[in-house]
Amino acid sequence: MTIKNFVIFATDHLGDNLVLYELIYNIRNIYKTVNISLVVHPNGKIIGDMLDGIDRVVTWDKSIKGLKGALELKKQIGYKQVFATIITFTRQRPIFTAQILNSKYILFHDINFIFNTFLRRCKYKINNNKEIPISTNVANLLQGISKEKIVHVPVKLNIENLANMGIDTNYSNYIAINPIGIGDYKCLTVEQLADIISFFNNQNVPVLILGKGDKAFEYSNSLKILNLNFIDLINKTRIEELIWIIKSVKGLISVDTGTAHLATYLNIKTLWLAKDSQWIPDYLYKNAKRLSLNSKPADIYQEVIKLCEN
């Protein structure tokens, strides 16, 4: 039986990469005998190592541009011919590289992409529906080359090979809160976060705050002058450390970001605060619930406590 080689280009974002599991599962379910290489940016290599079903994780060096970069990537991947290259974000470079890889099929989203005319000579499928979870959207790209039904499955992650890193994980009574997402429309405001922490303080429920980046750092500084009681872990954890921390807490409250995805797939009790209709399918994850980003602190408290007690 001929082995079919697949190459998947991942994004820079933790959550988007974790949902690739459904795509990987369906590739193996439909084609059986396959090799799958995941192309990631250097800081995303650990995600490839955690995803079940990946044969090889290839680091994409952005500093090597143009044809030279594409040829270097082809050398790392090592396949003489690629059955399908699946691009989970639309940029010129991966589509150009897919052709250098001698891909029979090139699958990606975004019908307005400028290279569509150039790609008329390639067989590819564009399929994007903003009303369904991103995991299903990505997996549905396979419908461009297969008539088989896409199977929806919960994400499975391998974390056994990740060391505890010596982190103090005695947070079993704590509720963790992650207030920062990519884009202001996904974030809690400092005022909202302060009100939530204050409410939990009044209920004698200990909280710790997670987050990463300059915006998170600003939140940390703003909260420190409000005399609130919380553990500040903002910008203090790598992903390995984050995993063990969220595995140790009683529950997580998070905006729509990679931390919420990670916790949900690790079966942590997770209350999502979100506006976006694209999120995880409820029926696959009984440990997660969604609430409006603008919910009152009392409602957030009641829902996360109820979730943790179930």
Tab-separated table of N, CA and C in Angstrom, residues 37-195:
chain	number	residue	atom	x	y	z
A	37	SER	N	3.845	15.351	8.662
A	37	SER	CA	4.825	16.296	9.194
A	37	SER	C	4.111	17.591	9.549
A	38	LEU	N	4.412	18.118	10.721
A	38	LEU	CA	3.850	19.388	11.172
A	38	LEU	C	4.941	20.445	11.130
A	39	VAL	N	4.692	21.521	10.377
A	39	VAL	CA	5.648	22.618	10.266
A	39	VAL	C	5.233	23.710	11.246
A	40	VAL	N	6.128	24.033	12.178
A	40	VAL	CA	5.808	24.995	13.230
A	40	VAL	C	6.899	26.050	13.317
A	41	HIS	N	6.571	27.168	13.932
A	41	HIS	CA	7.579	28.160	14.285
A	41	HIS	C	8.334	27.641	15.508
A	42	PRO	N	9.548	28.102	15.737
A	42	PRO	CA	10.369	27.555	16.819
A	42	PRO	C	9.670	27.483	18.170
A	43	ASN	N	8.884	28.513	18.510
A	43	ASN	CA	8.225	28.503	19.818
A	43	ASN	C	7.017	27.581	19.866
A	44	GLY	N	6.674	26.965	18.748
A	44	GLY	CA	5.535	26.055	18.711
A	44	GLY	C	5.907	24.591	18.679
A	45	LYS	N	7.190	24.283	18.774
A	45	LYS	CA	7.630	22.897	18.650
A	45	LYS	C	7.022	22.006	19.725
A	46	ILE	N	6.884	22.535	20.919
A	46	ILE	CA	6.335	21.741	22.003
A	46	ILE	C	4.904	21.296	21.717
A	47	ILE	N	4.151	22.116	20.946
A	47	ILE	CA	2.777	21.755	20.584
A	47	ILE	C	2.789	20.522	19.691
A	48	GLY	N	3.699	20.505	18.717
A	48	GLY	CA	3.814	19.337	17.855
A	48	GLY	C	4.151	18.086	18.631
A	49	ASP	N	4.979	18.235	19.644
A	49	ASP	CA	5.356	17.087	20.470
A	49	ASP	C	4.181	16.581	21.309
A	50	MET	N	3.235	17.476	21.621
A	50	MET	CA	2.092	17.084	22.444
A	50	MET	C	0.964	16.455	21.634
A	51	LEU	N	0.886	16.760	20.337
A	51	LEU	CA	-0.224	16.271	19.520
A	51	LEU	C	-0.025	14.812	19.131
A	52	ASP	N	-1.027	14.004	19.389
A	52	ASP	CA	-0.992	12.602	19.006
A	52	ASP	C	-1.105	12.464	17.492
A	53	GLY	N	-0.321	11.571	16.895
A	53	GLY	CA	-0.479	11.275	15.476
A	53	GLY	C	0.480	11.969	14.547
A	54	ILE	N	1.376	12.802	15.085
A	54	ILE	CA	2.368	13.493	14.259
A	54	ILE	C	3.628	12.621	14.156
A	55	ASP	N	4.115	12.419	12.941
A	55	ASP	CA	5.335	11.636	12.746
A	55	ASP	C	6.598	12.477	12.890
A	56	ARG	N	6.508	13.734	12.485
A	56	ARG	CA	7.696	14.575	12.503
A	56	ARG	C	7.301	16.030	12.712
A	57	VAL	N	8.052	16.711	13.569
A	57	VAL	CA	7.853	18.145	13.787
A	57	VAL	C	9.028	18.878	13.164
A	58	VAL	N	8.737	19.778	12.236
A	58	VAL	CA	9.766	20.524	11.516
A	58	VAL	C	9.673	21.985	11.910
A	59	THR	N	10.788	22.549	12.320
A	59	THR	CA	10.823	23.963	12.703
A	59	THR	C	11.036	24.835	11.476
A	60	TRP	N	10.184	25.845	11.344
A	60	TRP	CA	10.203	26.729	10.189
A	60	TRP	C	11.017	27.972	10.544
A	61	ASP	N	12.160	28.124	9.918
A	61	ASP	CA	13.045	29.258	10.178
A	61	ASP	C	12.641	30.432	9.288
A	62	LYS	N	11.991	31.429	9.887
A	62	LYS	CA	11.497	32.574	9.121
A	62	LYS	C	12.621	33.440	8.564
A	63	SER	N	13.800	33.320	9.142
A	63	SER	CA	14.897	34.193	8.717
A	63	SER	C	15.447	33.816	7.347
A	64	ILE	N	15.177	32.575	6.897
A	64	ILE	CA	15.636	32.143	5.570
A	64	ILE	C	14.507	32.395	4.587
A	65	LYS	N	14.659	33.393	3.751
A	65	LYS	CA	13.566	33.857	2.900
A	65	LYS	C	13.577	33.189	1.521
A	66	GLY	N	12.450	33.387	0.797
A	66	GLY	CA	12.352	33.052	-0.621
A	66	GLY	C	12.596	31.593	-0.949
A	67	LEU	N	13.148	31.374	-2.145
A	67	LEU	CA	13.381	30.024	-2.658
A	67	LEU	C	14.330	29.243	-1.751
A	68	LYS	N	15.337	29.904	-1.226
A	68	LYS	CA	16.290	29.241	-0.347
A	68	LYS	C	15.589	28.668	0.880
A	69	GLY	N	14.684	29.463	1.463
A	69	GLY	CA	13.950	29.003	2.635
A	69	GLY	C	13.040	27.824	2.313
A	70	ALA	N	12.377	27.890	1.153
A	70	ALA	CA	11.488	26.800	0.737
A	70	ALA	C	12.271	25.515	0.507
A	71	LEU	N	13.418	25.625	-0.123
A	71	LEU	CA	14.253	24.447	-0.400
A	71	LEU	C	14.811	23.856	0.900
A	72	GLU	N	15.160	24.732	1.852
A	72	GLU	CA	15.651	24.257	3.146
A	72	GLU	C	14.555	23.498	3.887
A	73	LEU	N	13.325	24.015	3.804
A	73	LEU	CA	12.199	23.355	4.449
A	73	LEU	C	11.914	22.011	3.778
A	74	LYS	N	11.995	21.969	2.462
A	74	LYS	CA	11.789	20.718	1.729
A	74	LYS	C	12.813	19.672	2.160
A	75	LYS	N	14.035	20.114	2.346
A	75	LYS	CA	15.102	19.209	2.778
A	75	LYS	C	14.799	18.644	4.168
A	76	GLN	N	14.316	19.496	5.063
A	76	GLN	CA	13.992	19.038	6.420
A	76	GLN	C	12.832	18.050	6.422
A	77	ILE	N	11.816	18.337	5.602
A	77	ILE	CA	10.647	17.460	5.551
A	77	ILE	C	11.022	16.103	4.965
A	78	GLY	N	11.789	16.111	3.891
A	78	GLY	CA	12.374	14.884	3.373
A	78	GLY	C	11.512	14.037	2.471
A	79	TYR	N	10.277	14.448	2.177
A	79	TYR	CA	9.421	13.663	1.295
A	79	TYR	C	9.738	13.975	-0.165
A	80	LYS	N	9.828	12.944	-1.001
A	80	LYS	CA	10.054	13.174	-2.429
A	80	LYS	C	8.796	13.739	-3.081
A	81	GLN	N	7.659	13.285	-2.606
A	81	GLN	CA	6.391	13.816	-3.115
A	81	GLN	C	5.404	13.909	-1.963
A	82	VAL	N	4.607	14.969	-1.964
A	82	VAL	CA	3.618	15.198	-0.915
A	82	VAL	C	2.224	15.026	-1.494
A	83	PHE	N	1.423	14.209	-0.849
A	83	PHE	CA	0.051	14.010	-1.318
A	83	PHE	C	-0.780	15.275	-1.098
A	84	ALA	N	-0.684	15.847	0.105
A	84	ALA	CA	-1.450	17.076	0.392
A	84	ALA	C	-0.707	17.948	1.388
A	85	THR	N	-0.645	19.229	1.084
A	85	THR	CA	-0.167	20.228	2.037
A	85	THR	C	-1.382	21.000	2.537
A	86	ILE	N	-1.531	21.054	3.857
A	86	ILE	CA	-2.676	21.721	4.466
A	86	ILE	C	-2.166	22.941	5.224
A	87	ILE	N	-2.660	24.105	4.843
A	87	ILE	CA	-2.168	25.367	5.386
A	87	ILE	C	-3.265	25.981	6.246
A	88	THR	N	-2.991	26.087	7.540
A	88	THR	CA	-4.018	26.536	8.469
A	88	THR	C	-4.046	28.047	8.633
A	89	PHE	N	-3.174	28.742	7.946
A	89	PHE	CA	-3.217	30.200	7.864
A	89	PHE	C	-2.732	30.543	6.460
A	90	THR	N	-3.266	31.603	5.873
A	90	THR	CA	-2.998	31.876	4.470
A	90	THR	C	-1.957	32.970	4.306
A	91	ARG	N	-0.779	32.569	3.893
A	91	ARG	CA	0.307	33.480	3.579
A	91	ARG	C	0.984	32.990	2.303
A	92	GLN	N	1.711	33.882	1.649
A	92	GLN	CA	2.365	33.509	0.405
A	92	GLN	C	3.379	32.390	0.598
A	93	ARG	N	4.177	32.487	1.660
A	93	ARG	CA	5.315	31.590	1.800
A	93	ARG	C	4.916	30.111	1.875
A	94	PRO	N	3.966	29.700	2.747
A	94	PRO	CA	3.630	28.271	2.787
A	94	PRO	C	2.999	27.757	1.504
A	95	ILE	N	2.226	28.608	0.811
A	95	ILE	CA	1.621	28.171	-0.452
A	95	ILE	C	2.698	27.995	-1.514
A	96	PHE	N	3.643	28.912	-1.564
A	96	PHE	CA	4.782	28.781	-2.476
A	96	PHE	C	5.591	27.531	-2.137
A	97	THR	N	5.826	27.321	-0.838
A	97	THR	CA	6.585	26.149	-0.400
A	97	THR	C	5.862	24.863	-0.735
A	98	ALA	N	4.535	24.870	-0.640
A	98	ALA	CA	3.746	23.672	-0.971
A	98	ALA	C	3.980	23.228	-2.406
A	99	GLN	N	4.171	24.190	-3.287
A	99	GLN	CA	4.441	23.847	-4.682
A	99	GLN	C	5.871	23.321	-4.855
A	100	ILE	N	6.809	23.887	-4.109
A	100	ILE	CA	8.187	23.380	-4.123
A	100	ILE	C	8.217	21.938	-3.620
A	101	LEU	N	7.317	21.611	-2.687
A	101	LEU	CA	7.243	20.258	-2.135
A	101	LEU	C	6.615	19.266	-3.106
A	102	ASN	N	6.193	19.760	-4.264
A	102	ASN	CA	5.538	18.905	-5.266
A	102	ASN	C	4.247	18.303	-4.715
A	103	SER	N	3.448	19.158	-4.064
A	103	SER	CA	2.195	18.712	-3.460
A	103	SER	C	1.130	18.470	-4.522
A	104	LYS	N	0.484	17.316	-4.443
A	104	LYS	CA	-0.619	17.027	-5.369
A	104	LYS	C	-1.818	17.917	-5.050
A	105	TYR	N	-2.059	18.112	-3.778
A	105	TYR	CA	-3.167	18.969	-3.345
A	105	TYR	C	-2.644	20.039	-2.381
A	106	ILE	N	-3.210	21.227	-2.498
A	106	ILE	CA	-2.914	22.309	-1.563
A	106	ILE	C	-4.253	22.778	-0.994
A	107	LEU	N	-4.419	22.649	0.310
A	107	LEU	CA	-5.688	22.950	0.950
A	107	LEU	C	-5.512	24.101	1.926
A	108	PHE	N	-6.376	25.108	1.815
A	108	PHE	CA	-6.276	26.262	2.712
A	108	PHE	C	-7.574	27.045	2.704
A	109	HIS	N	-7.714	27.972	3.645
A	109	HIS	CA	-8.887	28.834	3.747
A	109	HIS	C	-8.648	30.161	3.024
A	110	ASP	N	-9.673	31.003	3.021
A	110	ASP	CA	-9.593	32.401	2.570
A	110	ASP	C	-9.731	32.545	1.057
A	111	ILE	N	-10.960	32.723	0.595
A	111	ILE	CA	-11.226	32.802	-0.838
A	111	ILE	C	-10.734	34.101	-1.466
A	112	ASN	N	-10.382	35.070	-0.655
A	112	ASN	CA	-9.925	36.346	-1.203
A	112	ASN	C	-8.413	36.435	-1.341
A	113	PHE	N	-7.743	35.324	-1.088
A	113	PHE	CA	-6.279	35.366	-1.108
A	113	PHE	C	-5.765	35.715	-2.506
A	114	ILE	N	-4.760	36.559	-2.560
A	114	ILE	CA	-4.281	37.119	-3.824
A	114	ILE	C	-3.695	36.064	-4.767
A	115	PHE	N	-3.254	34.925	-4.212
A	115	PHE	CA	-2.622	33.913	-5.049
A	115	PHE	C	-3.626	32.953	-5.697
A	116	ASN	N	-4.927	33.159	-5.477
A	116	ASN	CA	-5.893	32.215	-6.023
A	116	ASN	C	-5.747	32.040	-7.532
A	117	THR	N	-5.562	33.129	-8.268
A	117	THR	CA	-5.423	33.044	-9.724
A	117	THR	C	-4.191	32.232	-10.094
A	118	PHE	N	-3.106	32.471	-9.363
A	118	PHE	CA	-1.858	31.756	-9.617
A	118	PHE	C	-2.021	30.256	-9.384
A	119	LEU	N	-2.929	29.897	-8.452
A	119	LEU	CA	-3.070	28.497	-8.064
A	119	LEU	C	-4.109	27.737	-8.878
A	120	ARG	N	-4.618	28.336	-9.939
A	120	ARG	CA	-5.623	27.638	-10.735
A	120	ARG	C	-5.087	26.314	-11.276
A	121	ARG	N	-3.783	26.220	-11.450
A	121	ARG	CA	-3.222	24.990	-11.987
A	121	ARG	C	-3.075	23.910	-10.903
A	122	CYS	N	-3.316	24.263	-9.642
A	122	CYS	CA	-3.231	23.292	-8.557
A	122	CYS	C	-4.637	22.855	-8.151
A	123	LYS	N	-4.729	21.653	-7.611
A	123	LYS	CA	-6.001	21.194	-7.068
A	123	LYS	C	-6.030	21.539	-5.585
A	124	TYR	N	-7.040	22.285	-5.185
A	124	TYR	CA	-7.113	22.693	-3.798
A	124	TYR	C	-8.559	22.964	-3.441
A	125	LYS	N	-8.838	23.090	-2.199
A	125	LYS	CA	-10.193	23.330	-1.721
A	125	LYS	C	-10.191	24.461	-0.717
A	126	ILE	N	-11.092	25.383	-0.868
A	126	ILE	CA	-11.255	26.459	0.109
A	126	ILE	C	-12.614	26.268	0.783
A	127	ASN	N	-12.608	26.184	2.090
A	127	ASN	CA	-13.845	25.899	2.804
A	127	ASN	C	-13.772	26.541	4.185
A	128	ASN	N	-14.576	27.561	4.405
A	128	ASN	CA	-14.516	28.242	5.696
A	128	ASN	C	-15.926	28.635	6.130
A	129	ASN	N	-16.294	28.242	7.328
A	129	ASN	CA	-17.606	28.552	7.872
A	129	ASN	C	-17.415	29.106	9.282
A	130	LYS	N	-17.667	30.382	9.464
A	130	LYS	CA	-17.402	31.035	10.743
A	130	LYS	C	-18.396	30.642	11.829
A	131	GLU	N	-19.409	29.855	11.480
A	131	GLU	CA	-20.417	29.477	12.460
A	131	GLU	C	-20.099	28.157	13.151
A	132	ILE	N	-19.004	27.511	12.813
A	132	ILE	CA	-18.661	26.231	13.437
A	132	ILE	C	-17.287	26.334	14.095
A	133	PRO	N	-16.988	25.438	15.041
A	133	PRO	CA	-15.692	25.503	15.736
A	133	PRO	C	-14.525	25.407	14.764
A	134	ILE	N	-13.424	26.067	15.096
A	134	ILE	CA	-12.265	26.102	14.216
A	134	ILE	C	-11.689	24.706	13.990
A	135	SER	N	-11.789	23.826	14.987
A	135	SER	CA	-11.280	22.467	14.820
A	135	SER	C	-11.998	21.753	13.688
A	136	THR	N	-13.317	21.942	13.607
A	136	THR	CA	-14.104	21.328	12.541
A	136	THR	C	-13.818	22.004	11.207
A	137	ASN	N	-13.662	23.321	11.228
A	137	ASN	CA	-13.341	24.059	10.008
A	137	ASN	C	-12.057	23.546	9.364
A	138	VAL	N	-11.034	23.351	10.191
A	138	VAL	CA	-9.758	22.884	9.668
A	138	VAL	C	-9.885	21.453	9.152
A	139	ALA	N	-10.535	20.585	9.931
A	139	ALA	CA	-10.711	19.198	9.505
A	139	ALA	C	-11.530	19.109	8.217
A	140	ASN	N	-12.475	20.019	8.042
A	140	ASN	CA	-13.325	20.006	6.855
A	140	ASN	C	-12.555	20.286	5.562
A	141	LEU	N	-11.344	20.816	5.674
A	141	LEU	CA	-10.534	21.006	4.476
A	141	LEU	C	-10.305	19.696	3.739
A	142	LEU	N	-10.338	18.589	4.467
A	142	LEU	CA	-10.135	17.280	3.838
A	142	LEU	C	-11.236	16.947	2.846
A	143	GLN	N	-12.387	17.608	2.977
A	143	GLN	CA	-13.478	17.349	2.043
A	143	GLN	C	-13.139	17.811	0.628
A	144	GLY	N	-12.068	18.583	0.509
A	144	GLY	CA	-11.610	18.969	-0.817
A	144	GLY	C	-10.985	17.819	-1.587
A	145	ILE	N	-10.543	16.779	-0.875
A	145	ILE	CA	-9.877	15.648	-1.538
A	145	ILE	C	-10.494	14.306	-1.175
A	146	SER	N	-11.473	14.299	-0.293
A	146	SER	CA	-12.093	13.035	0.127
A	146	SER	C	-13.579	13.238	0.341
A	147	LYS	N	-14.351	12.213	0.017
A	147	LYS	CA	-15.792	12.254	0.242
A	147	LYS	C	-16.166	11.610	1.566
A	148	GLU	N	-15.162	11.146	2.298
A	148	GLU	CA	-15.422	10.509	3.584
A	148	GLU	C	-15.950	11.537	4.592
A	149	LYS	N	-16.806	11.081	5.490
A	149	LYS	CA	-17.372	11.942	6.516
A	149	LYS	C	-16.313	12.299	7.556
A	150	ILE	N	-16.289	13.561	7.936
A	150	ILE	CA	-15.361	14.011	8.972
A	150	ILE	C	-15.890	13.595	10.344
A	151	VAL	N	-15.031	12.974	11.131
A	151	VAL	CA	-15.401	12.526	12.471
A	151	VAL	C	-14.965	13.585	13.476
A	152	HIS	N	-15.859	13.963	14.373
A	152	HIS	CA	-15.544	14.980	15.380
A	152	HIS	C	-15.144	14.282	16.681
A	153	VAL	N	-13.951	14.565	17.130
A	153	VAL	CA	-13.403	13.879	18.301
A	153	VAL	C	-12.771	14.889	19.253
A	154	PRO	N	-12.753	14.572	20.542
A	154	PRO	CA	-12.064	15.458	21.491
A	154	PRO	C	-10.553	15.397	21.295
A	155	VAL	N	-9.900	16.489	21.590
A	155	VAL	CA	-8.447	16.575	21.432
A	155	VAL	C	-7.752	15.730	22.497
A	156	LYS	N	-6.733	14.978	22.067
A	156	LYS	CA	-5.902	14.211	22.997
A	156	LYS	C	-4.488	14.785	22.964
A	157	LEU	N	-3.940	15.054	24.127
A	157	LEU	CA	-2.600	15.621	24.217
A	157	LEU	C	-1.686	14.690	25.011
A	158	ASN	N	-0.448	14.588	24.567
A	158	ASN	CA	0.569	13.833	25.297
A	158	ASN	C	1.420	14.804	26.104
A	159	ILE	N	1.323	14.725	27.414
A	159	ILE	CA	2.118	15.640	28.246
A	159	ILE	C	3.020	14.879	29.226
A	160	GLU	N	3.001	13.557	29.124
A	160	GLU	CA	3.758	12.749	30.075
A	160	GLU	C	5.255	13.029	30.005
A	161	ASN	N	5.717	13.436	28.807
A	161	ASN	CA	7.154	13.666	28.635
A	161	ASN	C	7.588	15.063	29.078
A	162	LEU	N	6.641	15.868	29.577
A	162	LEU	CA	6.973	17.210	30.040
A	162	LEU	C	7.261	17.181	31.540
A	163	ALA	N	8.421	17.663	31.909
A	163	ALA	CA	8.796	17.659	33.321
A	163	ALA	C	7.979	18.670	34.107
A	164	ASN	N	7.863	18.456	35.396
A	164	ASN	CA	7.129	19.364	36.272
A	164	ASN	C	7.840	20.701	36.425
A	165	MET	N	9.115	20.770	36.110
A	165	MET	CA	9.906	21.998	36.147
A	165	MET	C	10.121	22.535	37.563
A	166	GLY	N	9.773	21.738	38.584
A	166	GLY	CA	9.999	22.176	39.957
A	166	GLY	C	9.060	23.282	40.418
A	167	ILE	N	7.941	23.465	39.705
A	167	ILE	CA	6.987	24.521	40.051
A	167	ILE	C	6.161	24.120	41.282
A	168	ASP	N	5.896	25.079	42.144
A	168	ASP	CA	5.003	24.844	43.274
A	168	ASP	C	3.589	24.711	42.723
A	169	THR	N	3.054	23.503	42.776
A	169	THR	CA	1.729	23.280	42.200
A	169	THR	C	0.682	22.989	43.272
A	170	ASN	N	0.875	23.547	44.447
A	170	ASN	CA	-0.079	23.350	45.532
A	170	ASN	C	-1.206	24.375	45.439
A	171	TYR	N	-1.959	24.282	44.339
A	171	TYR	CA	-3.015	25.260	44.084
A	171	TYR	C	-4.400	24.592	44.001
A	172	SER	N	-4.584	23.503	44.704
A	172	SER	CA	-5.801	22.701	44.533
A	172	SER	C	-7.070	23.433	44.946
A	173	ASN	N	-6.948	24.465	45.758
A	173	ASN	CA	-8.145	25.230	46.174
A	173	ASN	C	-8.319	26.516	45.370
A	174	TYR	N	-7.411	26.750	44.447
A	174	TYR	CA	-7.405	28.019	43.720
A	174	TYR	C	-8.232	27.957	42.435
A	175	ILE	N	-8.794	29.110	42.102
A	175	ILE	CA	-9.368	29.336	40.771
A	175	ILE	C	-8.368	30.200	40.004
A	176	ALA	N	-7.916	29.706	38.856
A	176	ALA	CA	-7.005	30.484	38.011
A	176	ALA	C	-7.824	31.335	37.051
A	177	ILE	N	-7.321	32.532	36.770
A	177	ILE	CA	-8.004	33.433	35.832
A	177	ILE	C	-7.004	33.894	34.775
A	178	ASN	N	-7.379	33.735	33.524
A	178	ASN	CA	-6.571	34.246	32.413
A	178	ASN	C	-7.391	35.321	31.685
A	179	PRO	N	-7.049	36.607	31.864
A	179	PRO	CA	-7.906	37.686	31.350
A	179	PRO	C	-7.539	38.197	29.963
A	180	ILE	N	-6.403	37.726	29.405
A	180	ILE	CA	-5.856	38.334	28.187
A	180	ILE	C	-5.944	37.377	27.010
A	181	GLY	N	-6.497	37.871	25.903
A	181	GLY	CA	-6.506	37.126	24.646
A	181	GLY	C	-5.820	37.936	23.568
A	182	ILE	N	-5.791	37.387	22.360
A	182	ILE	CA	-5.201	38.102	21.232
A	182	ILE	C	-6.277	39.007	20.631
A	183	GLY	N	-6.118	40.300	20.778
A	183	GLY	CA	-7.130	41.256	20.340
A	183	GLY	C	-7.938	41.746	21.525
A	184	ASP	N	-8.147	43.047	21.602
A	184	ASP	CA	-8.862	43.637	22.740
A	184	ASP	C	-10.269	43.078	22.904
A	185	TYR	N	-10.899	42.691	21.796
A	185	TYR	CA	-12.278	42.221	21.872
A	185	TYR	C	-12.388	40.896	22.625
A	186	LYS	N	-11.267	40.206	22.837
A	186	LYS	CA	-11.274	38.946	23.579
A	186	LYS	C	-10.908	39.121	25.046
A	187	CYS	N	-10.497	40.315	25.439
A	187	CYS	CA	-9.935	40.522	26.772
A	187	CYS	C	-10.964	41.047	27.778
A	188	LEU	N	-10.772	40.663	29.037
A	188	LEU	CA	-11.430	41.372	30.122
A	188	LEU	C	-10.730	42.720	30.299
A	189	THR	N	-11.450	43.725	30.706
A	189	THR	CA	-10.792	44.982	31.064
A	189	THR	C	-10.183	44.829	32.455
A	190	VAL	N	-9.270	45.715	32.795
A	190	VAL	CA	-8.683	45.693	34.137
A	190	VAL	C	-9.781	45.852	35.186
A	191	GLU	N	-10.747	46.714	34.904
A	191	GLU	CA	-11.844	46.959	35.841
A	191	GLU	C	-12.683	45.690	36.046
A	192	GLN	N	-12.980	44.994	34.947
A	192	GLN	CA	-13.726	43.737	35.064
A	192	GLN	C	-12.960	42.721	35.904
A	193	LEU	N	-11.678	42.593	35.593
A	193	LEU	CA	-10.845	41.629	36.313
A	193	LEU	C	-10.779	41.962	37.797
A	194	ALA	N	-10.598	43.238	38.111
A	194	ALA	CA	-10.529	43.657	39.512
A	194	ALA	C	-11.829	43.334	40.247
A	195	ASP	N	-12.963	43.551	39.579
A	195	ASP	CA	-14.262	43.255	40.195
A	195	ASP	C	-14.416	41.755	40.450
